Tab-separated table of C-alpha atoms and ligand atoms in Angstrom:
chain	number	residue	atom	x	y	z
A	604	UNK	CA	124.580	90.444	138.703
A	605	UNK	CA	126.044	87.021	139.465
A	606	UNK	CA	126.983	85.381	143.025
A	607	UNK	CA	129.166	82.704	143.353
A	608	UNK	CA	127.974	80.926	146.322
A	609	UNK	CA	130.361	78.553	148.097
A	610	UNK	CA	128.943	76.934	151.180
A	611	UNK	CA	132.230	74.897	152.013
A	612	UNK	CA	132.683	72.639	155.003
A	613	UNK	CA	130.940	72.043	158.523
A	614	UNK	CA	128.420	74.326	159.266
A	615	UNK	CA	128.798	76.154	155.904
A	616	UNK	CA	125.962	74.678	153.972
A	617	UNK	CA	123.428	75.061	156.879
A	618	UNK	CA	124.275	78.592	157.395
A	619	UNK	CA	124.355	79.577	153.621
A	620	UNK	CA	120.848	78.304	152.965
A	621	UNK	CA	119.749	80.821	155.150
A	622	UNK	CA	121.762	83.682	153.606
A	623	UNK	CA	120.531	82.681	150.010
A	624	UNK	CA	117.118	82.393	150.951
A	625	UNK	CA	117.406	86.174	152.551
A	626	UNK	CA	118.911	87.069	149.011
A	627	UNK	CA	116.187	85.708	146.985
A	628	UNK	CA	113.543	87.145	149.295
A	629	UNK	CA	114.961	90.705	148.223
A	630	UNK	CA	114.079	89.837	144.513
A	631	UNK	CA	116.862	91.684	143.093
A	632	UNK	CA	117.569	89.389	140.396
A	633	UNK	CA	120.820	87.698	141.570
A	634	UNK	CA	122.038	84.712	139.569
A	635	UNK	CA	123.814	82.444	142.124
A	636	UNK	CA	125.531	79.396	141.231
A	637	UNK	CA	127.179	76.999	143.691
A	638	UNK	CA	130.655	75.832	143.753
A	639	UNK	CA	133.092	73.463	145.944
A	640	UNK	CA	135.896	74.886	148.086
A	641	UNK	CA	137.938	73.536	151.097
A	642	UNK	CA	137.578	69.977	152.376
A	643	UNK	CA	134.692	69.115	150.261
A	644	UNK	CA	136.583	70.204	147.080
A	645	UNK	CA	139.204	67.881	148.289
A	646	UNK	CA	137.295	64.971	148.747
A	647	UNK	CA	135.645	65.455	145.353
A	648	UNK	CA	138.393	66.670	143.216
A	649	UNK	CA	141.794	66.241	145.036
A	650	UNK	CA	142.324	69.861	145.444
A	651	UNK	CA	140.507	72.504	147.769
A	652	UNK	CA	140.250	75.377	145.181
A	653	UNK	CA	139.595	73.449	141.803
A	654	UNK	CA	139.752	75.209	138.485
A	655	UNK	CA	135.827	74.835	138.070
A	656	UNK	CA	135.378	77.003	141.033
A	657	UNK	CA	138.085	79.487	140.090
A	658	UNK	CA	136.062	79.938	137.050
A	659	UNK	CA	133.005	80.459	138.669
A	660	UNK	CA	134.480	82.914	141.070
A	661	UNK	CA	136.293	84.914	138.404
A	662	UNK	CA	133.065	85.026	136.244
A	663	UNK	CA	131.041	86.180	139.402
A	664	UNK	CA	130.570	89.715	140.676
A	665	UNK	CA	130.585	88.528	144.252
A	666	UNK	CA	131.419	85.398	146.123
A	667	UNK	CA	129.586	84.328	149.205
A	668	UNK	CA	131.452	81.859	151.229
A	669	UNK	CA	130.474	79.756	154.488
A	670	UNK	CA	133.336	78.350	155.878
A	671	UNK	CA	136.224	75.701	155.096
A	672	UNK	CA	137.975	73.293	157.215
A	673	UNK	CA	137.535	70.424	159.708
A	674	UNK	CA	139.740	67.745	161.556
A	675	UNK	CA	139.082	65.429	158.677
A	676	UNK	CA	141.556	67.078	156.271
A	677	UNK	CA	144.196	68.532	159.081
A	678	UNK	CA	146.479	65.640	158.354
A	679	UNK	CA	146.630	66.124	154.709
A	680	UNK	CA	149.985	67.763	152.870
A	681	UNK	CA	149.838	71.340	153.414
A	682	UNK	CA	148.943	71.863	149.874
A	683	UNK	CA	145.524	69.857	150.387
A	684	UNK	CA	144.654	71.583	153.447
A	685	UNK	CA	141.226	73.534	153.032
A	686	UNK	CA	142.850	76.690	154.322
A	687	UNK	CA	144.816	76.801	151.236
A	688	UNK	CA	141.613	76.926	149.148
A	689	UNK	CA	140.907	80.225	151.200
A	690	UNK	CA	144.261	81.676	150.596
A	691	UNK	CA	144.183	80.783	146.813
A	692	UNK	CA	140.825	82.286	146.420
A	693	UNK	CA	142.157	85.701	148.022
A	694	UNK	CA	145.391	85.661	146.251
A	695	UNK	CA	143.964	84.866	142.545
A	696	UNK	CA	141.114	87.390	142.894
A	697	UNK	CA	143.516	90.047	144.103
A	698	UNK	CA	141.124	90.310	147.358
A	699	UNK	CA	143.517	92.746	149.298
A	700	UNK	CA	141.238	94.720	151.708
A	701	UNK	CA	139.629	92.535	154.226
A	702	UNK	CA	137.177	94.664	156.528
A	703	UNK	CA	136.120	93.207	159.742
A	704	UNK	CA	133.695	95.079	161.723
A	705	UNK	CA	133.210	94.256	165.214
A	706	UNK	CA	129.984	95.604	166.563
A	707	UNK	CA	128.475	95.001	169.897
A	708	UNK	CA	124.706	94.698	169.309
A	709	UNK	CA	122.866	95.894	172.447
A	710	UNK	CA	120.784	92.993	172.898
A	711	UNK	CA	123.828	90.764	173.211
A	712	UNK	CA	125.758	93.073	175.862
A	713	UNK	CA	125.887	90.154	178.520
A	714	UNK	CA	127.546	88.018	175.624
A	715	UNK	CA	131.122	89.874	176.266
A	716	UNK	CA	133.605	88.413	178.745
A	717	UNK	CA	134.430	92.343	179.474
A	718	UNK	CA	132.432	94.483	181.715
A	719	UNK	CA	129.434	95.791	180.093
A	720	UNK	CA	130.669	99.609	180.595
A	721	UNK	CA	134.028	98.644	178.670
A	722	UNK	CA	132.309	97.216	175.519
A	723	UNK	CA	128.631	98.900	175.720
A	724	UNK	CA	128.390	100.961	172.214
A	725	UNK	CA	131.469	99.118	170.697
A	726	UNK	CA	131.752	99.634	166.685
A	727	UNK	CA	135.195	99.176	165.460
A	728	UNK	CA	136.240	98.274	161.850
A	729	UNK	CA	139.573	96.305	161.487
A	730	UNK	CA	140.984	96.839	157.988
A	731	UNK	CA	143.511	94.022	157.287
A	732	UNK	CA	145.730	93.657	154.353
A	733	UNK	CA	144.989	90.066	153.024
A	734	UNK	CA	147.247	89.138	150.027
A	735	UNK	CA	150.781	90.118	151.230
A	736	UNK	CA	152.749	89.664	154.186
A	737	UNK	CA	154.306	86.618	155.723
A	738	UNK	CA	151.341	84.799	154.437
A	739	UNK	CA	152.513	84.699	150.988
A	740	UNK	CA	156.330	85.787	151.200
A	741	UNK	CA	158.666	83.418	149.373
A	742	UNK	CA	161.201	81.619	150.409
A	743	UNK	CA	159.148	79.428	152.793
A	744	UNK	CA	159.572	76.012	154.128
A	745	UNK	CA	160.937	73.440	156.464
A	746	UNK	CA	164.136	71.614	155.309
A	747	UNK	CA	167.307	70.010	156.546
A	748	UNK	CA	170.176	72.432	156.969
A	749	UNK	CA	173.461	72.620	158.849
A	750	UNK	CA	173.255	75.186	161.496
A	751	UNK	CA	175.358	75.634	164.733
A	752	UNK	CA	177.229	72.608	163.688
A	753	UNK	CA	174.328	70.093	163.575
A	754	UNK	CA	171.991	69.065	160.625
A	755	UNK	CA	168.561	69.799	161.879
A	756	UNK	CA	165.156	71.109	160.749
A	757	UNK	CA	164.941	74.658	159.847
A	758	UNK	CA	161.599	76.583	159.307
A	759	UNK	CA	161.527	79.570	157.655
A	760	UNK	CA	158.915	82.478	156.172
A	761	UNK	CA	159.425	85.906	154.496
A	762	UNK	CA	157.666	88.989	155.704
A	763	UNK	CA	157.704	91.499	153.044
A	764	UNK	CA	155.475	94.565	151.865
A	765	UNK	CA	156.138	96.956	148.707
A	766	UNK	CA	155.192	100.534	149.184
A	767	UNK	CA	152.242	100.185	146.557
A	768	UNK	CA	150.779	97.353	148.597
A	769	UNK	CA	150.888	99.242	151.837
A	770	UNK	CA	149.344	102.373	150.288
A	771	UNK	CA	146.552	100.722	148.318
A	772	UNK	CA	145.232	99.073	151.653
A	773	UNK	CA	146.090	102.670	153.407
A	774	UNK	CA	143.796	104.381	151.140
A	775	UNK	CA	140.906	101.803	151.584
A	776	UNK	CA	141.408	102.509	155.739
A	777	UNK	CA	141.444	106.186	155.143
A	778	UNK	CA	138.335	105.933	152.826
A	779	UNK	CA	136.485	103.926	155.702
A	780	UNK	CA	137.550	106.198	158.398
A	781	UNK	CA	136.398	108.968	156.490
A	782	UNK	CA	132.998	107.582	156.461
A	783	UNK	CA	132.617	106.784	159.938
A	784	UNK	CA	134.564	108.467	163.180
A	785	UNK	CA	137.201	109.840	161.216
A	786	UNK	CA	139.969	108.254	163.399
A	787	UNK	CA	142.243	105.826	161.921
A	788	UNK	CA	144.859	103.687	164.179
A	789	UNK	CA	147.855	102.247	161.937
A	790	UNK	CA	149.243	99.095	163.918
A	791	UNK	CA	152.930	98.033	163.125
A	792	UNK	CA	155.900	96.751	164.933
A	793	UNK	CA	158.350	99.177	163.796
A	794	UNK	CA	160.633	99.066	166.713
A	795	UNK	CA	161.665	95.523	165.375
A	796	UNK	CA	160.519	94.960	161.876
A	797	UNK	CA	161.762	96.963	158.962
A	798	UNK	CA	158.824	95.830	156.879
A	799	UNK	CA	156.705	97.592	159.517
A	800	UNK	CA	158.755	100.609	159.475
A	801	UNK	CA	158.063	101.106	155.980
A	802	UNK	CA	154.375	100.265	156.711
A	803	UNK	CA	154.199	103.093	159.068
A	804	UNK	CA	156.301	105.574	156.852
A	805	UNK	CA	153.667	104.863	153.931
A	806	UNK	CA	150.776	105.591	156.364
A	807	UNK	CA	152.130	108.664	157.388
A	808	UNK	CA	152.705	109.863	154.131
A	809	UNK	CA	149.081	109.322	153.252
A	810	UNK	CA	147.912	111.026	155.687
A	811	UNK	CA	148.668	114.264	153.944
A	812	UNK	CA	145.802	113.251	151.439
A	813	UNK	CA	143.236	112.946	154.280
A	814	UNK	CA	143.582	116.043	156.432
A	815	UNK	CA	139.830	115.216	157.908
A	816	UNK	CA	141.246	111.800	159.084
A	817	UNK	CA	143.095	111.772	162.388
A	818	UNK	CA	145.991	109.107	162.227
A	819	UNK	CA	147.632	107.727	164.918
A	820	UNK	CA	150.330	104.530	165.226
A	821	UNK	CA	150.363	101.866	167.609
A	822	UNK	CA	152.853	98.758	168.073
A	823	UNK	CA	150.934	95.496	167.671
A	824	UNK	CA	151.626	94.298	171.287
A	825	UNK	CA	150.250	97.516	172.825
A	826	UNK	CA	147.141	97.456	170.290
A	827	UNK	CA	146.448	93.726	171.394
A	828	UNK	CA	146.429	95.210	175.240
A	829	UNK	CA	144.522	98.298	174.559
A	830	UNK	CA	141.706	96.298	172.582
A	831	UNK	CA	140.982	94.486	175.760
A	832	UNK	CA	141.596	97.372	177.941
A	833	UNK	CA	139.617	100.299	176.270
A	834	UNK	CA	138.474	99.291	172.977
A	835	UNK	CA	136.249	101.914	172.428
A	836	UNK	CA	139.431	104.257	171.959
A	837	UNK	CA	139.407	102.765	168.479
A	838	UNK	CA	137.467	103.702	165.188
A	839	UNK	CA	139.071	102.131	162.615
A	840	UNK	CA	142.514	100.098	162.797
A	841	UNK	CA	144.603	99.009	159.807
A	842	UNK	CA	147.254	96.504	159.688
A	843	UNK	CA	149.047	93.904	157.790
A	844	UNK	CA	147.969	90.413	157.064
A	845	UNK	CA	149.484	88.438	160.103
A	846	UNK	CA	148.713	91.124	162.649
A	847	UNK	CA	145.355	91.533	161.230
A	848	UNK	CA	144.590	87.833	161.436
A	849	UNK	CA	145.011	87.936	165.405
A	850	UNK	CA	143.766	91.338	166.341
A	851	UNK	CA	140.497	90.747	164.194
A	852	UNK	CA	139.797	87.489	166.275
A	853	UNK	CA	140.658	89.209	169.494
A	854	UNK	CA	138.053	92.245	168.660
A	855	UNK	CA	135.603	89.768	167.770
A	856	UNK	CA	135.660	88.387	171.178
A	857	UNK	CA	135.015	91.688	172.648
A	858	UNK	CA	131.493	91.443	171.285
A	859	UNK	CA	131.123	88.057	172.792
A	860	UNK	CA	129.645	86.468	169.781
A	861	UNK	CA	131.949	85.716	166.707
A	862	UNK	CA	128.828	84.289	165.230
A	863	UNK	CA	127.577	87.671	164.679
A	864	UNK	CA	130.302	89.058	162.719
A	865	UNK	CA	130.517	89.481	159.054
A	866	UNK	CA	133.378	90.200	156.637
A	867	UNK	CA	134.239	91.656	153.432
A	868	UNK	CA	137.402	91.070	151.333
A	869	UNK	CA	137.557	93.338	148.298
A	870	UNK	CA	139.890	93.876	145.073
A	871	UNK	CA	140.431	97.324	143.538
A	872	UNK	CA	137.061	97.349	141.997
A	873	UNK	CA	134.892	96.288	144.878
A	874	UNK	CA	134.628	92.872	143.408
A	875	UNK	CA	134.386	91.098	146.762
A	876	UNK	CA	134.317	87.846	148.806
A	877	UNK	CA	131.859	87.812	151.885
A	878	UNK	CA	131.952	85.253	154.381
A	879	UNK	CA	131.182	85.073	158.251
A	880	UNK	CA	134.340	85.777	160.684
A	881	UNK	CA	133.825	82.515	162.412
A	882	UNK	CA	134.902	78.775	161.116
A	883	UNK	CA	133.525	75.973	160.000
A	884	UNK	CA	132.668	74.556	163.461
A	885	UNK	CA	132.748	70.850	162.852
A	886	UNK	CA	131.740	69.818	166.474
A	887	UNK	CA	128.172	71.367	165.500
A	888	UNK	CA	127.972	70.704	162.199
A	889	UNK	CA	124.839	69.052	160.525
A	890	UNK	CA	122.772	69.863	163.787
A	891	UNK	CA	120.892	72.725	162.465
A	892	UNK	CA	121.994	74.822	165.624
A	893	UNK	CA	124.715	77.119	163.991
A	894	UNK	CA	124.228	80.760	164.156
A	895	UNK	CA	123.465	82.001	160.359
A	896	UNK	CA	123.464	85.597	161.105
A	897	UNK	CA	126.907	86.368	160.513
A	898	UNK	CA	126.586	84.945	157.170
A	899	UNK	CA	123.129	86.842	156.587
A	900	UNK	CA	125.140	90.190	157.646
A	901	UNK	CA	127.966	88.991	155.002
A	902	UNK	CA	125.350	89.044	152.363
A	903	UNK	CA	124.210	92.523	153.836
A	904	UNK	CA	128.041	93.700	153.093
A	905	UNK	CA	127.736	92.559	149.907
A	906	UNK	CA	124.795	94.490	149.159
A	907	UNK	CA	126.440	97.352	150.014
A	908	UNK	CA	129.921	97.248	148.714
A	909	UNK	CA	129.784	95.286	145.459
A	910	UNK	CA	126.117	95.973	144.368
A	911	UNK	CA	125.664	99.587	145.804
A	912	UNK	CA	122.227	98.557	147.070
A	913	UNK	CA	122.483	100.497	150.348
A	914	UNK	CA	118.952	100.354	151.292
A	915	UNK	CA	118.716	96.656	150.929
A	916	UNK	CA	121.737	96.222	152.876
A	917	UNK	CA	120.200	98.299	155.486
A	918	UNK	CA	116.957	96.209	155.349
A	919	UNK	CA	118.805	92.989	156.066
A	920	UNK	CA	120.719	94.419	158.987
A	921	UNK	CA	117.528	95.906	160.317
A	922	UNK	CA	115.773	92.564	160.076
A	923	UNK	CA	118.708	90.939	161.996
A	924	UNK	CA	118.226	93.663	164.654
A	925	UNK	CA	114.552	92.942	165.041
A	926	UNK	CA	115.036	89.152	165.379
A	927	UNK	CA	117.605	89.926	168.225
A	928	UNK	CA	114.767	92.563	169.748
A	929	UNK	CA	112.478	89.862	169.825
A	930	UNK	CA	114.758	87.462	171.795
A	931	UNK	CA	115.366	84.963	169.510
A	932	UNK	CA	118.870	83.393	170.106
A	933	UNK	CA	120.960	80.668	168.340
A	934	UNK	CA	122.911	78.272	171.037
A	935	UNK	CA	126.207	80.595	171.017
A	936	UNK	CA	124.457	83.854	171.888
A	937	UNK	CA	121.643	82.358	174.171
A	938	UNK	CA	121.074	83.145	177.838
A	939	UNK	CA	118.419	82.433	180.154
A	940	UNK	CA	115.223	84.802	179.795
A	941	UNK	CA	115.561	84.485	175.706
A	942	UNK	CA	114.414	81.792	173.330
A	943	UNK	CA	116.797	79.285	171.779
A	944	UNK	CA	116.254	78.662	168.033
A	945	UNK	CA	118.092	76.581	165.425
A	946	UNK	CA	119.446	77.832	162.332
A	947	UNK	CA	116.369	77.315	159.999
A	948	UNK	CA	114.090	79.029	162.630
A	949	UNK	CA	116.481	81.877	162.841
A	950	UNK	CA	116.367	82.233	158.830
A	951	UNK	CA	112.690	82.197	159.252
A	952	UNK	CA	112.487	84.934	161.516
A	953	UNK	CA	114.926	87.145	159.306
A	954	UNK	CA	112.782	86.575	156.391
A	955	UNK	CA	109.471	87.235	158.377
A	956	UNK	CA	111.113	90.488	159.586
A	957	UNK	CA	112.074	91.544	156.275
B	1413	IPM	C1	140.862	84.238	158.747
B	1413	IPM	C2	141.515	82.685	158.889
B	1413	IPM	C3	142.307	82.386	157.828
B	1413	IPM	C4	143.611	83.348	157.944
B	1413	IPM	C5	143.038	80.962	157.693
B	1413	IPM	C6	141.610	79.656	157.802
B	1413	IPM	C7	143.896	80.635	156.558
B	1413	IPM	O1	142.090	82.498	160.236
B	1413	IPM	O2	140.170	84.365	157.833
B	1413	IPM	O3	141.160	84.885	159.618
B	1413	IPM	O4	144.445	83.023	158.563
B	1413	IPM	O5	143.586	84.291	157.084
B	1414	MG	MG1	141.970	84.241	161.361
């Protein structure tokens, strides 16, 4: 049981240290090895996803990742940007199924910017396709072209999906819905985009195999609106790479605390990359104040999906709930009347609760 540990940039190393301590405390015999990804990898090797990291990731059963990116690397050529490292590892390992839960912990009910009655008890799962769509479509670029009688810069990307790509992410979503509230909402833009008409058609065809799951369809603009109007109408949502990127950020903020949300990106055999939904937060990096809970909860998802250790996953999730109930809060979720702690202290509390 090998885990490739990729702390990455910004707060990545600090939050990762706590997740690694939690995994070690479980004494399940994991072998963990660290690699470079993102800006740190660019500094050390010139590329954001070096061959050594790729070899490590391919040999591992699961990958635990902190976060990548930071202002220092934002002006590099596109190929060298840290984000490219993330896209490369997703694509290379075929991690097409991105699971992004948005759960409101009762203790954090005041953290949301929405009224408590709108979000109380919120528990949504967004299933985002992660290796296709306009993110990876060719041709793409910015070049000089003569258009409308003038030489001008021309930017272009290509949106596409094959029916097999849609079907495999659809199956993941239907299966997930089957294990939860049995409702699946597929999000598209079929009134404008052919690619997403195909998306809707394939999802509708799949529904025949899952008679116990209630399938609905929604246009993406309406879905964005419904998520802030009445988010509890949703159980599982499934959508393409681009719409999923946007809607999952929106859903995460319903909980008021992106610092709490884990994610899993799985291949066909449940090999997975696990990472917090938040970014590298360069503004607070190195200060020991970042919230490690999303990374710890990502490790719990890893225990569940890749290693089948449901019980250990639950133990970790319960430990997190316990420290919240004890009133411990990092700065991102702090409110008066609770106790503000740093990254390490939060990790210590989770270990004690375990
Ligand atoms: C995410 C991020 C990435 C994405 C970026 C960093 C490439 O926003 O994981 O949602 O767009 O997929
Ligand atoms: Mg995003």
